[in-house]
Coordinates of C-alpha atoms and ligand atoms in Angstrom, one line a residue:
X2 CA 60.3 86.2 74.4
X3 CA 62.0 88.3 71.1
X4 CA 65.2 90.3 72.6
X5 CA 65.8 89.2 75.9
X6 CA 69.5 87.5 77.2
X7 CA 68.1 84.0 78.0
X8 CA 67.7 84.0 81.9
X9 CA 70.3 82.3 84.0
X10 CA 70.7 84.0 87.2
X11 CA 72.1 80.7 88.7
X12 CA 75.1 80.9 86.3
X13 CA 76.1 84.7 87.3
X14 CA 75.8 83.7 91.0
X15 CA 77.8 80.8 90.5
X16 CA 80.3 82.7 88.7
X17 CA 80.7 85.9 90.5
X18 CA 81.0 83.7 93.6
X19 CA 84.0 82.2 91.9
X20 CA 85.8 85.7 91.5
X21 CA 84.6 86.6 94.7
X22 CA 86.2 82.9 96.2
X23 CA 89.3 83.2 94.5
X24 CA 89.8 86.6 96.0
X25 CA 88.9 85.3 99.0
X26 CA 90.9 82.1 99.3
X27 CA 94.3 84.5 98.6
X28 CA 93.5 86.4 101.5
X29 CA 92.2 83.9 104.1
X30 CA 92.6 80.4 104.9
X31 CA 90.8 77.4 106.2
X32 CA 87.5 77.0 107.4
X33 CA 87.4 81.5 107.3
X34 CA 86.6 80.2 103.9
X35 CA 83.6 79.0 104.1
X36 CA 82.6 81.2 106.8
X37 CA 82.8 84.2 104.2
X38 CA 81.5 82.7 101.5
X39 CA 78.5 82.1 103.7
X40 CA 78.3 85.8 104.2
X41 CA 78.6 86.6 101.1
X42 CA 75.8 84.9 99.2
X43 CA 72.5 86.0 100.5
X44 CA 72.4 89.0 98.7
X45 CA 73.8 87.0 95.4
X46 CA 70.6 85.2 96.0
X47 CA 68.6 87.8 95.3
X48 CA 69.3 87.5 91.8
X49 CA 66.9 84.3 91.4
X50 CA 64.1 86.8 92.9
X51 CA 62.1 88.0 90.0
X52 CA 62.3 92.1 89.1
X53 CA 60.0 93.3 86.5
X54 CA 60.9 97.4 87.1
X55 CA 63.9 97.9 85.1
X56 CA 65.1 101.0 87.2
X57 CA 65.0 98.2 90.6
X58 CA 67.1 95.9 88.7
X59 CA 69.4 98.5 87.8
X60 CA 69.6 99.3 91.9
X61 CA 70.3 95.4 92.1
X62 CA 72.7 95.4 89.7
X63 CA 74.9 97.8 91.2
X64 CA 74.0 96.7 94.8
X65 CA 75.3 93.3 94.0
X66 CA 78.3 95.0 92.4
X67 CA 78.9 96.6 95.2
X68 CA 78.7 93.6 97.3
X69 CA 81.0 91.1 95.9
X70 CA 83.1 94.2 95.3
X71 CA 84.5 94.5 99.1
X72 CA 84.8 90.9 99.4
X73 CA 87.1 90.9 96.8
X74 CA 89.3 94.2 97.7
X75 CA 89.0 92.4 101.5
X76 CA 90.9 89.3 99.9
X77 CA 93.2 91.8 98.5
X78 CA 94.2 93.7 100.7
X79 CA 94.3 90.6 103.2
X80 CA 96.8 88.8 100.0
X81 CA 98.8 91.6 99.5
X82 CA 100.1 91.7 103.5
X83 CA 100.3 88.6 103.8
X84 CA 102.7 88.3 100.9
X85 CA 104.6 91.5 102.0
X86 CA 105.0 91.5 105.4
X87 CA 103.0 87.6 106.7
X88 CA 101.2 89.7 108.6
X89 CA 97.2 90.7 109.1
X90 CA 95.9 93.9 108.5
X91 CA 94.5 93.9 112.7
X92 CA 98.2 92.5 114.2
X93 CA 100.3 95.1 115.8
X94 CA 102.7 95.7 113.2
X95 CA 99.9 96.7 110.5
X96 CA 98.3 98.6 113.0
X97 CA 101.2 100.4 114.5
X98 CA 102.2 101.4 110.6
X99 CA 99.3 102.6 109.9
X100 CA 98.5 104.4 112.4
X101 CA 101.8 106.2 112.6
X102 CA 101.7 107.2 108.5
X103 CA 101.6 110.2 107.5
X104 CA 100.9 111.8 104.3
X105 CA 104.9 112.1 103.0
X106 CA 105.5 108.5 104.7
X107 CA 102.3 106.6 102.7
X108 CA 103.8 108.4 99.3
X109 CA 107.3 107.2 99.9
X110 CA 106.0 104.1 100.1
X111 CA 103.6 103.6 97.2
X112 CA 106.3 104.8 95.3
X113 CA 108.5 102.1 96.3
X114 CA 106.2 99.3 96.2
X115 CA 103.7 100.6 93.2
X116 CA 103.9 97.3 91.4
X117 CA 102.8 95.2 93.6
X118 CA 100.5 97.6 94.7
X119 CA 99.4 98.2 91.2
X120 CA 99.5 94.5 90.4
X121 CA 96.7 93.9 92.8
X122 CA 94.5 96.9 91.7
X123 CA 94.8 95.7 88.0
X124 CA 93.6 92.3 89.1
X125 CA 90.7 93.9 91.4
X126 CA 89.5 96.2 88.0
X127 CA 89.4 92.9 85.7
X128 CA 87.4 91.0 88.7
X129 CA 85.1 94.4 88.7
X130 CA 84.6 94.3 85.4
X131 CA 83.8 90.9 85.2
X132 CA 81.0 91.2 88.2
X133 CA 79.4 94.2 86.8
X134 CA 78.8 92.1 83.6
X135 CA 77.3 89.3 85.6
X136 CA 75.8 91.2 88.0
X137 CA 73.2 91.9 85.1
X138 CA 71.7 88.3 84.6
X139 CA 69.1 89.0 87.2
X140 CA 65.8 87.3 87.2
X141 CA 63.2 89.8 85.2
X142 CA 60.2 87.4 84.7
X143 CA 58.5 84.9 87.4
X144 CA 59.4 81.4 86.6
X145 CA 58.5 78.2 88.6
X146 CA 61.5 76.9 89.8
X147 CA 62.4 73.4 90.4
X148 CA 62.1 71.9 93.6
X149 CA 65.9 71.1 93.4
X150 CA 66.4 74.9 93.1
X151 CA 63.7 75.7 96.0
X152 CA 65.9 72.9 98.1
X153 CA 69.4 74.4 97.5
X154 CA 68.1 77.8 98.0
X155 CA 66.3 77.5 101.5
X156 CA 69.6 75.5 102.6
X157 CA 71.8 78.1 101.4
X158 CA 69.5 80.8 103.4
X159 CA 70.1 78.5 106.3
X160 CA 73.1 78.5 106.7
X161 CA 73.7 82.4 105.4
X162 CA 71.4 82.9 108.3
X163 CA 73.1 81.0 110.6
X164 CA 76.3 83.0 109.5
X165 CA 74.6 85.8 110.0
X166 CA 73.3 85.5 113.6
X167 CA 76.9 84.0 114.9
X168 CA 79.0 87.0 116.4
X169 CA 82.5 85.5 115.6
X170 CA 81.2 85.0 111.9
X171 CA 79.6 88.3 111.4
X172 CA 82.3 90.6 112.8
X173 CA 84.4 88.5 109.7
X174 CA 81.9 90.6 107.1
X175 CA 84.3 93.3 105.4
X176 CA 82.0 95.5 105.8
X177 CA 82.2 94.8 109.7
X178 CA 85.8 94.3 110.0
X179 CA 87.4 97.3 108.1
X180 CA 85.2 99.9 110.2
X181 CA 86.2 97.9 113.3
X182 CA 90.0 98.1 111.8
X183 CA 89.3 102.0 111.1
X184 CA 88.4 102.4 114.6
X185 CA 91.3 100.5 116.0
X186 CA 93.5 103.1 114.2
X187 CA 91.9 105.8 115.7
X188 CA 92.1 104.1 119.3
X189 CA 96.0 103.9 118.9
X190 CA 96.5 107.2 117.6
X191 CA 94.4 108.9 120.9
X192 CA 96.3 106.5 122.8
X193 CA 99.8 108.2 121.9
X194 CA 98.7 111.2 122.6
X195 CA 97.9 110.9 125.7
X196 CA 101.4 109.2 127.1
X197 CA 102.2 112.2 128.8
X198 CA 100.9 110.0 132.1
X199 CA 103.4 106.6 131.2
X200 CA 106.0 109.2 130.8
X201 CA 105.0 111.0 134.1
X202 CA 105.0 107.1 135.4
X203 CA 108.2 106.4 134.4
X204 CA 109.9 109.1 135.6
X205 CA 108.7 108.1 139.1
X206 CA 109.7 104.7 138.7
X207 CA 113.1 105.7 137.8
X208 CA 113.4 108.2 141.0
X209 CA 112.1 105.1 142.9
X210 CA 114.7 103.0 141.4
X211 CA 117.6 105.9 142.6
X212 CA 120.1 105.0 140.1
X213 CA 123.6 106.4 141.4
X214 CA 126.6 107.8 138.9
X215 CA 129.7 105.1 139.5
X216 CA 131.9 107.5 138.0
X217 CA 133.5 111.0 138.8
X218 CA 134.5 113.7 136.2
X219 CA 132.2 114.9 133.3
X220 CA 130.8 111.9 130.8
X221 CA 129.4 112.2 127.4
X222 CA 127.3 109.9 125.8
X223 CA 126.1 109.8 122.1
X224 CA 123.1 107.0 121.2
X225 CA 122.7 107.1 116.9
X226 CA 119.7 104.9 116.6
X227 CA 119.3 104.3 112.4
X228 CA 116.3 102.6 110.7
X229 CA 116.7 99.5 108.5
X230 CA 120.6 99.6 107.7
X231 CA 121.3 95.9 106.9
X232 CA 124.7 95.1 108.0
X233 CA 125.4 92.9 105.5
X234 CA 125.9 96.0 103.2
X235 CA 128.6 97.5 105.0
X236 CA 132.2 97.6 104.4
X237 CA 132.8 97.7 107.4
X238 CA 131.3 94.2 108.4
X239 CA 133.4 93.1 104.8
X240 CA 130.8 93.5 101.8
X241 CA 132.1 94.1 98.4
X242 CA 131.0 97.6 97.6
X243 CA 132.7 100.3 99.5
X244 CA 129.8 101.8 101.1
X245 CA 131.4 102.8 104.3
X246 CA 135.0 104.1 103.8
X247 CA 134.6 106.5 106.7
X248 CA 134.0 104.2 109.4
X249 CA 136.6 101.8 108.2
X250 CA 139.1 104.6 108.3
X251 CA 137.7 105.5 111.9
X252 CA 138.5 101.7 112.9
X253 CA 141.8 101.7 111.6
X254 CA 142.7 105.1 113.5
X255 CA 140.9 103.8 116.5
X256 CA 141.7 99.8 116.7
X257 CA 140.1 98.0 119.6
X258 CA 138.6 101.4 121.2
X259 CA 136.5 101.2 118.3
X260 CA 134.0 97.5 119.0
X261 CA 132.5 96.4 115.9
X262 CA 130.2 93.6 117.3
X263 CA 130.4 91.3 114.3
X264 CA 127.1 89.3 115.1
X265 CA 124.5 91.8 116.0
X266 CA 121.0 91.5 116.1
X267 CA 117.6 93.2 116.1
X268 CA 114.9 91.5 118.1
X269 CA 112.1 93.3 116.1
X270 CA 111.9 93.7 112.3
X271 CA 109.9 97.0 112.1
X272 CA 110.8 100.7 114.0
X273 CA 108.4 100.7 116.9
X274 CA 108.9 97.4 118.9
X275 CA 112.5 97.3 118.4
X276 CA 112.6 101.4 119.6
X277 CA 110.1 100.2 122.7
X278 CA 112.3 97.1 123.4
X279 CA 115.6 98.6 123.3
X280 CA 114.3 101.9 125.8
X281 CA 112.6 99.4 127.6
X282 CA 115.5 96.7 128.5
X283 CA 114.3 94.1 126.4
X284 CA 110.8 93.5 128.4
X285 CA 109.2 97.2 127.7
X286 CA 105.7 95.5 128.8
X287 CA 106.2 94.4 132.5
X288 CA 104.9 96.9 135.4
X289 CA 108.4 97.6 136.9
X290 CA 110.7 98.0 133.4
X291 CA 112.4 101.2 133.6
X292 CA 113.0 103.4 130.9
X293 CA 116.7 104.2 129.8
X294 CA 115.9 108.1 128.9
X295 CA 113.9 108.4 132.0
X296 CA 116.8 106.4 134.1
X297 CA 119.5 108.7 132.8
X298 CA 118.1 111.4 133.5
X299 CA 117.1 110.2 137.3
X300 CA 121.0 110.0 137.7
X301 CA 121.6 113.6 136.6
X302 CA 122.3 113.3 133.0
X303 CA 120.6 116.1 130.9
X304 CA 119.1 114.5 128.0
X305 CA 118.2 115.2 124.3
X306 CA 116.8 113.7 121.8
X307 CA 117.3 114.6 117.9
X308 CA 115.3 112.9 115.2
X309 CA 115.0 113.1 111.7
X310 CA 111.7 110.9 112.2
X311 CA 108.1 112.7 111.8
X312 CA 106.6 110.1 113.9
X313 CA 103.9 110.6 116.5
X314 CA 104.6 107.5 118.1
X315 CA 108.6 107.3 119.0
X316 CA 107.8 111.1 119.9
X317 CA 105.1 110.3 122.6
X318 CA 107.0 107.1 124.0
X319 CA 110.5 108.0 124.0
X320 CA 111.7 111.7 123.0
X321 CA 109.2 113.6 124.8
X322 CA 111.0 112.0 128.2
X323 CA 114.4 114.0 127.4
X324 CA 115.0 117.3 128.2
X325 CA 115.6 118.8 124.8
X326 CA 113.6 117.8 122.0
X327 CA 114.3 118.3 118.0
X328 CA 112.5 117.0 115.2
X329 CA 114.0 118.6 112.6
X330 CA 111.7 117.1 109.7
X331 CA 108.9 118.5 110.3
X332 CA 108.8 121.2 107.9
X333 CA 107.0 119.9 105.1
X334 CA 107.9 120.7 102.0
X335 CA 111.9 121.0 102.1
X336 CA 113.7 119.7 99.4
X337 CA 116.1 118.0 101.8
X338 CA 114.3 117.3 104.9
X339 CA 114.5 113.6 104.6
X340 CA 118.6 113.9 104.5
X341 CA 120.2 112.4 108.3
X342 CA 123.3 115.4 107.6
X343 CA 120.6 117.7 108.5
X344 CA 120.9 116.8 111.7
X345 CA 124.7 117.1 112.8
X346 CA 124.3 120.8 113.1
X347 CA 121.6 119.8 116.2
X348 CA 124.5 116.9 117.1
X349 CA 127.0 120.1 117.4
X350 CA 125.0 122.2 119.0
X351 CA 124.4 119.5 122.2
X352 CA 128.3 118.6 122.4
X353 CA 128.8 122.4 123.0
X354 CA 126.1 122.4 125.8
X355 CA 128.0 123.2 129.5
X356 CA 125.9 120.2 131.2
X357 CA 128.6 118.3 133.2
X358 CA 126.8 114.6 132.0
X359 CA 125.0 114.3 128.4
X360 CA 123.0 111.5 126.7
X361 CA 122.6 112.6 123.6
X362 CA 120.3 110.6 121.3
X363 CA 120.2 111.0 117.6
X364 CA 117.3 109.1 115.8
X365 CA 118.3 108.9 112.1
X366 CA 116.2 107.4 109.0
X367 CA 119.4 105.9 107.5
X368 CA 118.0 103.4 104.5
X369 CA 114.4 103.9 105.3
X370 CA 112.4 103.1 102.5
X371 CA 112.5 104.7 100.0
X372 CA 116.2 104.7 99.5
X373 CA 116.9 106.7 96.7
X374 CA 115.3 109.5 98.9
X375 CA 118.2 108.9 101.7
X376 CA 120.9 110.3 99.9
X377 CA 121.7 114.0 98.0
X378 CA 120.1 113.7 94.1
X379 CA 122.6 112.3 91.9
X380 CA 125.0 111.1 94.5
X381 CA 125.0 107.2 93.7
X382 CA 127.9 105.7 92.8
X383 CA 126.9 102.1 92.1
X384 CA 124.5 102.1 89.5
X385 CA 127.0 102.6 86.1
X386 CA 128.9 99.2 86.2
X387 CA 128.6 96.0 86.3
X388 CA 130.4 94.8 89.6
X389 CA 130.8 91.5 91.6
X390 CA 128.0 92.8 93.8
X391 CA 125.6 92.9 91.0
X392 CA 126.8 89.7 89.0
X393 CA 126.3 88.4 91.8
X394 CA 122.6 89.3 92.0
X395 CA 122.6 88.9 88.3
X396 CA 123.4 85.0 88.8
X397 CA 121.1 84.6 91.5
X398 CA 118.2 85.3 89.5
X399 CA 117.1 88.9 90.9
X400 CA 114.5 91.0 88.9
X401 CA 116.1 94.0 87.3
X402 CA 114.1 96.5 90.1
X403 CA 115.3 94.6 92.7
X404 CA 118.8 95.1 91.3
X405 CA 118.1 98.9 91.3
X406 CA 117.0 99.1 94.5
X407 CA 120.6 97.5 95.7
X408 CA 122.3 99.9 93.8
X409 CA 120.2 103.0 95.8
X410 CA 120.4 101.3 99.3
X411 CA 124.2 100.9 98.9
X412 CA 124.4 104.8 97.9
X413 CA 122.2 105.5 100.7
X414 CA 124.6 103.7 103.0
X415 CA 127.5 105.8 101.3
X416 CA 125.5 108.8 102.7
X417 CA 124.9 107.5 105.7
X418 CA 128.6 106.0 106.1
X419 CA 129.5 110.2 106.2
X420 CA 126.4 111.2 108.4
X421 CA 127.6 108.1 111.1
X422 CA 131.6 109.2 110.8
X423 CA 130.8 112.5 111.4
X424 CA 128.6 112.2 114.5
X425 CA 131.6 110.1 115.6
X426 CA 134.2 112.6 115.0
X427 CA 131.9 115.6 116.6
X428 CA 131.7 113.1 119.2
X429 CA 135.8 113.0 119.9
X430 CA 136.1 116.4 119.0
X431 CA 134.1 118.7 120.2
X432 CA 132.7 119.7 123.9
X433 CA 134.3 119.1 127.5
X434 CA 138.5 117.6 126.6
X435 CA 138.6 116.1 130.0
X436 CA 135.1 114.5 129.2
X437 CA 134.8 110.9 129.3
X438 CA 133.1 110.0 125.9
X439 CA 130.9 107.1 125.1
X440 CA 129.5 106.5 121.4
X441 CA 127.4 104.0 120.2
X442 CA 126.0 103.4 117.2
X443 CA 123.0 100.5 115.9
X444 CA 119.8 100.2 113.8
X445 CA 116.6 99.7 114.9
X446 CA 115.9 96.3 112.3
X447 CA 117.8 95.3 109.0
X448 CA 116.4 94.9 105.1
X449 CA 116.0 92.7 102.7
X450 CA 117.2 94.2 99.6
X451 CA 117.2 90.7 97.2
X452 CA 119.8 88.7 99.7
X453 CA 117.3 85.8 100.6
X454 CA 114.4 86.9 98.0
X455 CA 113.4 88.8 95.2
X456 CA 112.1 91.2 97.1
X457 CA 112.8 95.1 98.6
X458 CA 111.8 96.2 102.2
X459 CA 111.3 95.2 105.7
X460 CA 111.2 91.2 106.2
X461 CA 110.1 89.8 109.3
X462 CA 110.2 86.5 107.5
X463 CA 113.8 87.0 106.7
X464 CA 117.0 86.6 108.4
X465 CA 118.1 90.1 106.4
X466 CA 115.4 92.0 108.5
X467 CA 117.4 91.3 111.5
X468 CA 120.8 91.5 110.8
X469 CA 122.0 95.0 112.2
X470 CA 125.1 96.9 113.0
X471 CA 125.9 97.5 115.9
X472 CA 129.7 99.4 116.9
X473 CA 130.7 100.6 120.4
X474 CA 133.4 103.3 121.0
X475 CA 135.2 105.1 124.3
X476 CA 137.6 107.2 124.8
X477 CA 139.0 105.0 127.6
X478 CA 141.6 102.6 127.1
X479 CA 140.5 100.1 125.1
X480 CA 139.0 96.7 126.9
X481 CA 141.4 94.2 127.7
X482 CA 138.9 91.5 125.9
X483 CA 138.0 93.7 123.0
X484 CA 138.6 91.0 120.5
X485 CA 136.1 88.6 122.0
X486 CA 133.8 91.2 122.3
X487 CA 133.6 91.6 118.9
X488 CA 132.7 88.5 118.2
X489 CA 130.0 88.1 120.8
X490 CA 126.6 87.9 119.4
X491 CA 124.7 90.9 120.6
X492 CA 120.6 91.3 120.3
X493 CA 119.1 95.2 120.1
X494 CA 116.9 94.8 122.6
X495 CA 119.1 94.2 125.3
X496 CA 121.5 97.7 124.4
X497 CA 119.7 99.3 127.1
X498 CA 121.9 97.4 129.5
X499 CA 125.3 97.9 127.1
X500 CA 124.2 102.1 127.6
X501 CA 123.9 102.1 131.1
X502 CA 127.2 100.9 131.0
X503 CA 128.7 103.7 129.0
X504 CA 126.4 106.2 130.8
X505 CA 127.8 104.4 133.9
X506 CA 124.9 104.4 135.7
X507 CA 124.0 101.7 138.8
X508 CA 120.6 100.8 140.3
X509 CA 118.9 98.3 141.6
X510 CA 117.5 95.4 139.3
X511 CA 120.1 95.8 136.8
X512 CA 121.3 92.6 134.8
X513 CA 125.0 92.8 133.7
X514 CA 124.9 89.4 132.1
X515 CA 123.0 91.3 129.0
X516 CA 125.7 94.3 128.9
X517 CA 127.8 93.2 126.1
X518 CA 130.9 94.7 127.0
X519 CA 130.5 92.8 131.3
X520 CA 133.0 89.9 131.3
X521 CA 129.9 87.6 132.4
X522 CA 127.9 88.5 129.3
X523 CA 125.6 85.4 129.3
X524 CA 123.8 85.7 125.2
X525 CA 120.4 84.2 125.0
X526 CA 119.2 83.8 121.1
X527 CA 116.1 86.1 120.9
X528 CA 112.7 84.5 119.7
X529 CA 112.3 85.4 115.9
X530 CA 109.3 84.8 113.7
X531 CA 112.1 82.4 111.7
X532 CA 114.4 80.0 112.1
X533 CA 118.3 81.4 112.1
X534 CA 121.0 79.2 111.5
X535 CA 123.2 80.3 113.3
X536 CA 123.6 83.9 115.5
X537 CA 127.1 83.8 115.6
X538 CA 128.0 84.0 111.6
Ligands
LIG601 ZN1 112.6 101.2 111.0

């Protein structure tokens, strides 16, 4: 036949399940292999079924595309969080993300991790390309076919057909598992706005639990909760750049009043576990954990909470139990919403309140990704020279972006260093003289900004994604085992127990051995998705 691509529908199959396989194998392992693979090629096989209509084959040609299309972006998208984050789209970190992104959150973070991102879509338009090419060796005229090829194709049927009618097996079909995945989103979301019942709940169990005031006179307490500060960037805790000049002058005014627990950290590496852990005392899931907002303010303390978070979640769970709520980035569209000073106004404002008792919580986004948004335009003081810090990086073999992203996560620690100070000094200053004041001051998870890897952004996988600050300060005389203290090692989800201390409240069911500052502190190494070698340096 004159003009016509010889026929070899058996080659394209053969090929395009290659790209779709090697898409596949990146994003799912072991015998998942061979399970998708078996879903995949029945409708591959209908390009040994002869098509004579040119405008049909056209409809097979694209339907195939289309086919081998979303196993391939499955195996993507699969590849690229497992490689970011050793997670799976459906586990409760993905999910949580996701569902709790908004429109400014899923920007800032394409535009922080747009090469990777971009990486895998330039790898998804070659494998396109290559499919819709093959995808038009369909078969045009009948041809007897072997009875090797009649053999092979009635097994392959088989077991597609087996794949098929197995439940387990189907719900792995993209197609299946992304709307399921879509719907799970949606279930979460619904399921956060409706907490006004847990709250109710735990409002109750706190009344239940009666907590009692140990101490007379009016008490102040101020809670700054920041996101993914890494301590190891900190002068404070003794690295090289001098990102934090304001609390090292506040420690050196304030000696031993002024606990800078050396070895602290987060249980969690992402923002809502480690928020739900540390309101919940470390166990936020059993039926009788109380919640520290909803405790405090059982014992008479009014309560606020003031975020710089837009976040549907942390606001359902945890802010919506205080009294007094702010969110002051929710405006979209202002220049400088994402800047933490905006909030010390709010921080002002709550010290000045008459209440006799206040817990005043301040949820900053400190170095949340993307850090050259955390600090004023401009403002960044470590990108122009060539320092220890980055010949340091330099020798360790960081790419040049990672570099850049050091330089804008210590200037956004610089920023925050003043945001931090001055909620301390409002803290000593302002409000009720006679007071007795209580500040403390951690994140919710650490960073890895190229200490272990070559990499920027949250790290379960990583001892960086867990190595917070964490700094205590009172107004009382300072505690006669202050140094030791210090040195303790001290996990996030336990502070719950450190700010009932400070807020001196007393109930039933409490566990001074995981108050930090008790003289029987008894330390128990959380369970991390790695190993640490050791907690204590
Ligand atoms: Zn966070």
């Amino acid at each position: 036949m004159p003009n016509r691509p010889t026929e070899k529908p058996w080659r394209a199959v053969a090929a395009m399940t290659g790209i779709a396989g090697l898409f596949i194998v990146l994003g799912h392992d072991g015998r998942r292999v061979l399970q998708l693979l078996a879903l995949l090629l029945p409708l591959l096989a209908w390009l040994a079924w002869p098509l004579r209509n040119p405008a049909v084959r056209g409809l097979r040609r694209i339907a195939v595309w289309l086919w081998v299309m979303v196993f391939a972006l499955d195996g993507a998208a699969r590849a690229y969080l497992l490689d970011a984050y050793q997670a799976a789209p459906d586990g409760a970190l993905v999910l949580g993300a996701v569902a709790n992104s908004n429109v400014r959150e899923t920007s800032e973070y394409l535009s922080m991790h747009w090469r990777t991102v971009a990486l895998w879509c330039a790898a998804s338009i070659v494998g396109g390309a290559c499919v819709w090419r093959l995808a038009r060796h369909g078969r045009r005229e009948p041809q007897r076919p072997s009875r090797g090829a009649i053999v092979l194709l009635t097994l392959t049927l088989l077991v597609c057909a087996a794949a098929y009618a197995s439940k387990p097996w189907r719900r792995l079909h993209p197609l299946a598992f992304w709307t399921n995945w879509a719907q799970s989103i949606q279930t979460l979301r619904a399921s956060w706005a409706d907490e006004e019942r847990e709250r109710q709940a735990a409002l109750a169990r706190a009344r239940v639990a009666a907590p009692s005031i140990t101490r007379d006179g009016p008490s102040t307490v101020v809670l700054v909760i920041t996101d993914s500060i890494n301590r190891d960037n900190m002068a404070l805790y003794g690295y090289r750049r001098a990102t934090t000049p304001r609390l090292v002058a506040h420690q050196a005014q304030q000696g031993d009043r002024m606990l800078v627990l050396r070895n602290a950290w987060s249980a969690d590496a992402s923002t809502l576990p480690a928020l739900r852990n540390m309101f919940g005392f470390g166990r936020p899931e059993s039926a009788d954990t109380q919640h520290l907002l909803a405790l405090a303010r059982a014992a008479g303390y009014k309560v606020w909470w003031m975020s710089n978070h837009d976040d549907i979640a942390i606001e359902q769970q945890h802010a919506r139990l205080a009294d007094v709520v702010d969110f002051v980035n929710r405006t979209p569209g202002r220049a400088s919403a994402s800047l933490d000073g905006e909030l010390l106004d709010c921080v002002q404002e709550a010290l000045e309140d008459p209440a006799e008792r206040k817990f005043i919580v301040v949820h900053l986004l400190g170095a949340h990704p993307h850090y050259s948004l955390r600090f004023p335009t401009g403002h960044n003081p470590f990108d122009d020279q060539v320092d220890a810090v980055e010949a340091g990086l330099i020798e360790e073999g960081r790419s040049a972006w990672v570099r850049r992203f050091r330089h804008e996560y210590d200037a956004a620690l610089l920023y925050h260093d003043f945001v931090v100070s001055e909620t301390l000094q409002l803290t000593r200053t302002v409000g009720n003289s006679g007071a007795n004041r209580a500040w403390m001051y951690l994140s919710d998870h650490g960073q890895e900004v190229g200490h272990g890897t070559d990499r920027a952004g949250h790290s379960p996988s990583t001892e960086s994604g867990y190595r917070i600050p964490a700094v205590v300060w009172r107004n009382d005389q300072p505690l006669p085992m202050a140094k030791e203290i210090m040195q303790r090692p001290f996990r996030a989800d336990w502070v719950g127990w450190t700010v009932a201390d400070l807020l001196n409240i007393r109930w039933d069911g409490q566990q001074p051995g995981r108050n930090v500052l008790a003289p029987d502190y008894r330390w128990e190494p959380p369970a991390l998705p790695l190993k640490v070698r050791s907690f204590t340096e």
